[in-house]
Amino acid sequence: ANIPAHSPALPRLEPAKTAARRTGIPYGSLRDLAFRGELPVVRVGRAWYFDRTDVDQWIESRKERA
């Protein structure tokens, strides 16, 4: 079943590699965005997690119209 990314049935945070697969943004690029402070990240120990809403809003804010 297709569950929308904003669904409460999905966890709010997703590991960096999961976020990369879901969005098609390379894992290294997501980490670079977080290092530069362009995309918020939650660190738990050595693991990096991204809030689905933050990632989706970042994508929406960068859309361009030709």
Short mmCIF file of C-alpha atoms in Angstrom, two decimals:
data_model
loop_
_atom_site.label_atom_id
_atom_site.label_comp_id
_atom_site.label_asym_id
_atom_site.label_seq_id
_atom_site.Cartn_x
_atom_site.Cartn_y
_atom_site.Cartn_z
CA ALA A 1 0.00 0.00 0.00
CA ASN A 2 1.19 3.52 -0.71
CA ILE A 3 1.34 5.48 2.53
CA PRO A 4 1.86 9.25 2.16
CA ALA A 5 5.14 10.52 3.61
CA HIS A 6 3.24 12.70 6.09
CA SER A 7 1.14 9.79 7.38
CA PRO A 8 1.21 9.18 11.14
CA ALA A 9 1.61 5.46 10.25
CA LEU A 10 5.24 6.20 9.31
CA PRO A 11 7.90 7.26 11.80
CA ARG A 12 8.66 10.98 11.74
CA LEU A 13 12.41 10.45 11.52
CA GLU A 14 14.11 8.34 8.92
CA PRO A 15 17.74 7.25 8.74
CA ALA A 16 19.87 9.19 6.27
CA LYS A 17 20.17 6.23 3.88
CA THR A 18 16.39 5.74 3.91
CA ALA A 19 15.85 9.45 3.18
CA ALA A 20 18.33 9.18 0.32
CA ARG A 21 16.52 6.18 -1.20
CA ARG A 22 13.08 7.77 -0.74
CA THR A 23 14.02 11.07 -2.36
CA GLY A 24 16.65 10.05 -4.87
CA ILE A 25 19.08 12.54 -3.31
CA PRO A 26 22.48 10.87 -2.89
CA TYR A 27 23.36 9.95 0.68
CA GLY A 28 26.54 12.05 0.60
CA SER A 29 24.61 15.07 -0.65
CA LEU A 30 22.13 14.82 2.23
CA ARG A 31 25.00 14.70 4.70
CA ASP A 32 26.66 17.67 3.00
CA LEU A 33 23.42 19.65 3.27
CA ALA A 34 23.25 18.84 6.97
CA PHE A 35 26.93 19.75 7.52
CA ARG A 36 26.32 23.13 5.87
CA GLY A 37 23.21 23.73 7.99
CA GLU A 38 20.88 23.79 4.96
CA LEU A 39 18.90 20.77 6.12
CA PRO A 40 18.20 20.01 9.80
CA VAL A 41 19.48 16.68 11.09
CA VAL A 42 18.97 14.74 14.31
CA ARG A 43 22.04 12.87 15.50
CA VAL A 44 21.63 9.91 17.79
CA GLY A 45 25.08 8.66 18.61
CA ARG A 46 26.79 8.25 15.25
CA ALA A 47 23.52 7.77 13.36
CA TRP A 48 21.96 10.60 11.32
CA TYR A 49 18.20 10.97 11.03
CA PHE A 50 16.15 13.38 8.95
CA ASP A 51 12.63 14.54 9.65
CA ARG A 52 10.52 13.56 6.62
CA THR A 53 8.73 16.91 6.70
CA ASP A 54 12.01 18.89 6.69
CA VAL A 55 13.32 16.92 3.71
CA ASP A 56 10.06 17.28 1.78
CA GLN A 57 9.90 21.03 2.52
CA TRP A 58 13.53 21.45 1.41
CA ILE A 59 12.68 19.75 -1.89
CA GLU A 60 9.56 21.89 -2.39
CA SER A 61 11.48 25.09 -1.68
CA ARG A 62 13.96 24.32 -4.46
CA LYS A 63 11.50 23.56 -7.23
CA GLU A 64 11.83 25.81 -10.26
CA ARG A 65 9.47 26.54 -13.10
CA ALA A 66 10.89 26.68 -16.60
#
